[in-house]
Coordinates of C-alpha atoms in Angstrom, one line a residue:
X1001 CA -37.3 -20.0 60.1
X1002 CA -37.3 -23.4 58.5
X1003 CA -40.3 -25.4 57.2
X1004 CA -40.1 -28.9 58.7
X1005 CA -40.4 -32.0 56.7
X1006 CA -42.1 -35.2 58.0
X1007 CA -40.2 -38.4 58.3
X1008 CA -36.6 -39.2 59.2
X1009 CA -35.2 -38.8 55.6
X1010 CA -35.9 -35.9 53.3
X1011 CA -37.7 -36.6 50.1
X1012 CA -35.7 -36.8 46.8
X1013 CA -35.2 -33.4 45.5
X1014 CA -36.8 -32.0 42.4
X1015 CA -36.7 -28.3 41.6
X1016 CA -39.1 -26.2 39.5
X1017 CA -37.3 -23.1 38.3
X1018 CA -38.8 -19.9 36.8
X1019 CA -36.6 -17.7 34.8
X1020 CA -35.2 -20.0 32.1
X1021 CA -34.1 -17.3 29.8
X1022 CA -32.6 -15.2 32.6
X1023 CA -29.0 -15.1 33.9
X1024 CA -29.6 -16.6 37.3
X1025 CA -32.2 -19.0 36.0
X1026 CA -29.8 -20.4 33.5
X1027 CA -27.0 -20.7 36.0
X1028 CA -29.3 -22.6 38.4
X1029 CA -30.1 -25.2 35.8
X1030 CA -26.4 -25.7 35.2
X1031 CA -25.8 -26.1 38.9
X1032 CA -28.6 -28.6 39.3
X1033 CA -27.2 -30.6 36.3
X1034 CA -23.8 -30.6 37.9
X1035 CA -25.2 -31.7 41.3
X1036 CA -27.4 -34.3 39.8
X1037 CA -30.6 -32.6 41.1
X1038 CA -33.6 -33.3 38.8
X1039 CA -35.2 -30.0 37.7
X1040 CA -37.6 -28.5 35.2
X1041 CA -38.2 -25.0 34.0
X1042 CA -41.6 -23.5 34.5
X1043 CA -43.6 -22.8 31.3
X1044 CA -46.3 -20.6 32.9
X1045 CA -46.4 -16.9 33.2
X1046 CA -45.9 -15.8 36.8
X1047 CA -49.1 -13.7 36.8
X1048 CA -51.2 -16.6 35.5
X1049 CA -52.3 -18.7 38.5
X1050 CA -53.7 -21.6 36.4
X1051 CA -50.5 -21.9 34.4
X1052 CA -48.4 -22.1 37.6
X1053 CA -50.7 -24.7 39.1
X1054 CA -50.4 -26.7 35.9
X1055 CA -46.6 -26.5 36.1
X1056 CA -46.6 -27.8 39.6
X1057 CA -49.0 -30.6 38.8
X1058 CA -46.8 -31.7 35.9
X1059 CA -43.4 -31.4 37.6
X1060 CA -44.4 -32.3 41.2
X1061 CA -41.4 -30.4 42.7
X1062 CA -40.1 -30.4 46.2
X1063 CA -39.0 -26.8 45.9
X1064 CA -39.7 -23.8 43.6
X1065 CA -37.2 -21.2 42.6
X1066 CA -38.1 -17.8 41.2
X1067 CA -35.4 -16.1 39.1
X1068 CA -37.9 -14.5 36.8
X1069 CA -39.1 -10.9 36.8
X1070 CA -38.3 -7.6 35.2
X1071 CA -35.1 -5.7 35.7
X1072 CA -35.3 -3.7 32.5
X1073 CA -33.2 -3.6 29.3
X1074 CA -30.6 -2.3 29.1
X1075 CA -31.0 -1.2 32.7
X1076 CA -33.6 -0.3 35.4
X1077 CA -34.4 3.0 33.6
X1078 CA -36.7 0.9 31.4
X1079 CA -39.0 0.3 34.3
X1080 CA -39.6 4.1 34.7
X1081 CA -41.5 4.1 31.4
X1082 CA -42.9 0.6 31.6
X1083 CA -44.5 0.7 35.0
X1084 CA -47.5 -1.6 34.4
X1085 CA -45.3 -4.3 32.9
X1086 CA -42.9 -4.0 35.9
X1087 CA -45.8 -4.3 38.3
X1088 CA -47.3 -7.3 36.4
X1089 CA -44.0 -9.3 36.7
X1090 CA -42.4 -8.1 39.9
X1091 CA -45.5 -7.7 42.1
X1092 CA -48.5 -9.6 40.6
X1093 CA -46.3 -12.4 39.3
X1094 CA -44.2 -12.9 42.4
X1095 CA -47.1 -12.8 44.8
X1096 CA -49.1 -15.2 42.7
X1097 CA -46.3 -17.7 42.6
X1098 CA -45.8 -17.4 46.4
X1099 CA -49.5 -17.9 47.0
X1100 CA -49.7 -21.0 44.7
X1101 CA -46.6 -22.5 46.4
X1102 CA -48.1 -21.8 49.9
X1103 CA -51.3 -23.6 48.9
X1104 CA -49.3 -26.6 47.8
X1105 CA -47.0 -26.6 50.9
X1106 CA -43.9 -25.7 48.9
X1107 CA -40.9 -23.6 49.8
X1108 CA -40.3 -20.8 47.3
X1109 CA -36.7 -19.5 47.0
X1110 CA -37.2 -16.0 45.6
X1111 CA -34.2 -14.1 44.2
X1112 CA -35.0 -10.6 45.2
X1113 CA -32.9 -7.4 45.5
X1114 CA -31.0 -5.5 48.1
X1115 CA -31.2 -2.4 46.0
X1116 CA -34.0 -1.1 48.3
X1117 CA -31.7 0.7 50.7
X1118 CA -29.3 3.7 50.5
X1119 CA -26.7 4.9 53.0
X1120 CA -28.2 7.2 55.6
X1121 CA -27.3 8.7 59.0
X1122 CA -27.7 5.4 60.8
X1123 CA -25.8 3.5 58.2
X1124 CA -23.1 5.9 56.9
X1125 CA -20.9 5.1 54.0
X1126 CA -17.7 3.6 55.2
X1127 CA -18.9 2.9 58.7
X1128 CA -19.3 -0.9 58.3
X1129 CA -22.8 -0.6 59.7
X1130 CA -25.0 -2.5 57.3
X1131 CA -28.7 -2.7 56.9
X1132 CA -30.2 -5.8 58.6
X1133 CA -32.9 -8.2 57.3
X1134 CA -35.5 -6.6 59.5
X1135 CA -34.8 -3.0 58.5
X1136 CA -37.4 -1.1 56.5
X1137 CA -36.3 -0.2 53.0
X1138 CA -35.4 3.5 52.6
X1139 CA -34.6 3.8 48.9
X1140 CA -37.4 4.6 46.5
X1141 CA -35.4 6.5 43.9
X1142 CA -36.3 4.0 41.1
X1143 CA -39.6 2.5 40.2
X1144 CA -37.9 -0.9 40.0
X1145 CA -36.7 -0.6 43.6
X1146 CA -40.1 0.7 44.7
X1147 CA -41.9 -2.4 43.4
X1148 CA -39.3 -4.7 44.9
X1149 CA -39.7 -3.1 48.3
X1150 CA -43.5 -3.4 48.0
X1151 CA -43.4 -7.1 47.2
X1152 CA -40.8 -7.9 49.9
X1153 CA -43.1 -6.3 52.5
X1154 CA -46.1 -8.4 51.4
X1155 CA -44.0 -11.6 51.1
X1156 CA -43.2 -11.3 54.8
X1157 CA -46.6 -12.7 55.4
X1158 CA -45.8 -15.9 53.5
X1159 CA -44.1 -18.4 55.8
X1160 CA -43.1 -20.6 52.9
X1161 CA -41.0 -17.9 51.1
X1162 CA -37.2 -17.5 51.3
X1163 CA -36.4 -14.0 50.1
X1164 CA -32.8 -13.5 49.0
X1165 CA -31.6 -9.9 48.6
X1166 CA -29.1 -10.0 45.7
X1167 CA -27.0 -6.9 44.9
X1168 CA -24.9 -6.0 41.9
X1169 CA -24.5 -9.7 40.9
X1170 CA -21.1 -10.8 39.6
X1171 CA -19.9 -14.1 38.1
X1172 CA -16.8 -15.6 36.6
X1173 CA -18.3 -15.2 33.1
X1174 CA -16.8 -11.8 32.2
X1175 CA -18.5 -12.0 28.8
X1176 CA -22.0 -11.8 30.2
X1177 CA -23.5 -8.3 29.7
X1178 CA -25.5 -8.7 33.0
X1179 CA -22.3 -9.1 35.0
X1180 CA -21.6 -6.0 37.1
X1181 CA -17.9 -6.2 36.2
X1182 CA -18.7 -6.4 32.5
X1183 CA -21.0 -3.5 32.8
X1184 CA -18.6 -1.1 34.5
X1185 CA -15.7 -2.0 32.2
X1186 CA -17.8 -0.9 29.3
X1187 CA -19.1 2.4 30.8
X1188 CA -17.5 5.7 29.6
X1189 CA -17.3 6.8 33.3
X1190 CA -18.0 5.2 36.6
X1191 CA -18.8 6.4 40.1
X1192 CA -16.7 5.1 42.9
X1193 CA -18.8 4.0 45.9
X1194 CA -18.3 1.0 48.2
X1195 CA -21.2 -1.4 47.9
X1196 CA -22.3 -4.9 49.0
X1197 CA -22.3 -7.3 46.1
X1198 CA -23.2 -10.9 45.3
X1199 CA -20.7 -13.3 43.8
X1200 CA -23.0 -15.8 42.1
X1201 CA -20.4 -18.5 41.7
X1202 CA -20.3 -18.8 45.5
X1203 CA -23.8 -17.8 46.5
X1204 CA -26.0 -19.7 44.0
X1205 CA -24.8 -23.1 45.4
X1206 CA -25.6 -21.7 48.8
X1207 CA -29.1 -20.9 47.7
X1208 CA -29.6 -24.6 46.7
X1209 CA -28.3 -25.6 50.1
X1210 CA -30.8 -23.2 51.7
X1211 CA -33.6 -25.0 49.8
X1212 CA -32.3 -28.3 51.1
X1213 CA -32.5 -26.9 54.6
X1214 CA -35.9 -25.4 53.9
X1215 CA -34.8 -22.0 55.1
X1216 CA -37.3 -19.2 54.8
X1217 CA -37.6 -15.5 55.7
X1218 CA -35.5 -12.6 54.4
X1219 CA -31.8 -13.0 53.9
X1220 CA -29.2 -10.4 52.9
X1221 CA -27.7 -12.5 50.1
X1222 CA -24.3 -10.7 49.5
X1223 CA -20.7 -11.5 50.4
X1224 CA -19.6 -9.9 53.7
X1225 CA -18.1 -6.4 53.4
X1226 CA -18.1 -3.9 50.6
X1227 CA -16.0 -3.2 47.5
X1228 CA -15.9 0.0 45.4
X1229 CA -16.0 0.4 41.6
X1230 CA -12.4 1.5 41.5
X1231 CA -11.3 -1.5 43.6
X1232 CA -12.9 -3.9 41.2
X1233 CA -11.5 -2.1 38.2
X1234 CA -8.0 -2.2 39.7
X1235 CA -8.4 -6.0 40.1
X1236 CA -9.5 -6.2 36.5
X1237 CA -6.5 -4.3 35.4
X1238 CA -4.1 -6.3 37.6
X1239 CA -5.5 -9.8 36.7
X1240 CA -7.1 -9.3 33.2
X1241 CA -5.9 -6.3 31.2
X1242 CA -2.9 -4.4 32.4
X1243 CA -3.6 -1.6 29.8
X1244 CA -7.2 -1.1 31.1
X1245 CA -8.0 2.4 32.2
X1246 CA -11.2 4.2 33.3
X1247 CA -12.6 7.6 34.3
X1248 CA -14.6 8.5 37.4
X1249 CA -17.4 10.9 37.8
X1250 CA -19.6 11.9 40.8
X1251 CA -23.2 11.2 41.6
X1252 CA -24.3 14.7 40.3
X1253 CA -22.6 14.0 37.0
X1254 CA -24.0 10.5 36.9
X1255 CA -27.5 11.8 37.5
X1256 CA -27.3 13.6 34.1
X1257 CA -27.0 10.4 32.1
X1258 CA -29.5 8.1 33.9
X1259 CA -33.2 8.5 34.4
X1260 CA -33.6 7.0 37.9
X1261 CA -31.1 7.3 40.8
X1262 CA -29.2 4.1 41.8
X1263 CA -29.0 2.4 45.2
X1264 CA -25.7 2.4 47.1
X1265 CA -25.5 0.5 50.4
X1266 CA -23.9 -2.0 52.7
X1267 CA -26.0 -5.0 53.8
X1268 CA -25.3 -6.8 57.2
X1269 CA -24.5 -10.4 56.5
X1270 CA -24.2 -11.8 60.0
X1271 CA -27.3 -14.0 59.5
X1272 CA -26.0 -15.6 56.3
X1273 CA -22.5 -15.9 57.6
X1274 CA -23.8 -17.6 60.8
X1275 CA -25.7 -20.2 58.7
X1276 CA -22.8 -20.6 56.2
X1277 CA -19.5 -19.8 58.1
X1278 CA -17.4 -20.7 55.0
X1279 CA -18.8 -17.6 53.2
X1280 CA -15.9 -15.5 51.9
X1281 CA -15.7 -11.7 52.1
X1282 CA -16.4 -9.8 48.9
X1283 CA -12.8 -9.1 48.1
X1284 CA -11.6 -12.6 48.8
X1285 CA -14.5 -14.1 46.7
X1286 CA -13.8 -11.7 43.8
X1287 CA -10.1 -12.9 43.6
X1288 CA -10.9 -16.6 44.2
X1289 CA -14.0 -17.1 42.1
X1290 CA -13.8 -14.4 39.4
X1291 CA -10.3 -13.0 38.8
X1292 CA -8.0 -16.0 39.4
X1293 CA -10.0 -18.3 37.1
X1294 CA -9.9 -15.6 34.4
X1295 CA -6.3 -14.4 35.0
X1296 CA -4.4 -13.3 32.0
X1297 CA -1.5 -11.4 33.6
X1298 CA 1.5 -12.6 35.5
X1299 CA 0.2 -11.2 38.8
X1300 CA 1.1 -13.6 41.7

């Protein structure tokens, strides 16, 4: 679905971005600067309606982007013991922002999560059958994922919201501790499970284009296909550090060192690929956007 704009020419763009101190929020600001799109970061707390309204009055944006929220530090296990804080940001805050934007006739681009599904009998690991946008979330293993599934369901009722299901985000900045590649290179042991993932270098510019097109509704926001932990670490070894090595362990062993189970799934990307045919598969995008720019070995 797209919200139509009146007149033959679209208005000059101006973005209001929430999540200034976050990874995605920071990258969005850099992209806007590079593209010459005027933008401002929101100063208000998401759960404070009056502050959000004041931000919109001051900035007068054409679109609002939400890259704020709680993922937990150092990981989602934090949410298990900080449930009220997680609800305040991820549920109350996101819903308040969506409601304020709707009242002002503004499209909200909401960076959500695809970690609300897990492989099941209808979507077996390795089958290539991914969860679609309209599928009901089936993963409630972590409190973080539970709140994200709740808010996604409620946001379906807001015709002004574009929900982007991000998964295991990766960027070309291999020094960033939030980068999935950086995370797994620092773990003592890793599981080895194919997953859908989001290459931010490729997909964040697409999210800006989605705003320009006033696209709304739910979108699986990952590169097509899946890639496993070992496949990524093999690329890391081949392109970055030929002496790199790692150890695997299984889900049962992993469960002993984490508080909440983690989501593993494949998302169907037909909808996104139809809208953006140039979208690269996950392995192609990893090589082009992440490993080639950082290459330190003589690999061809």
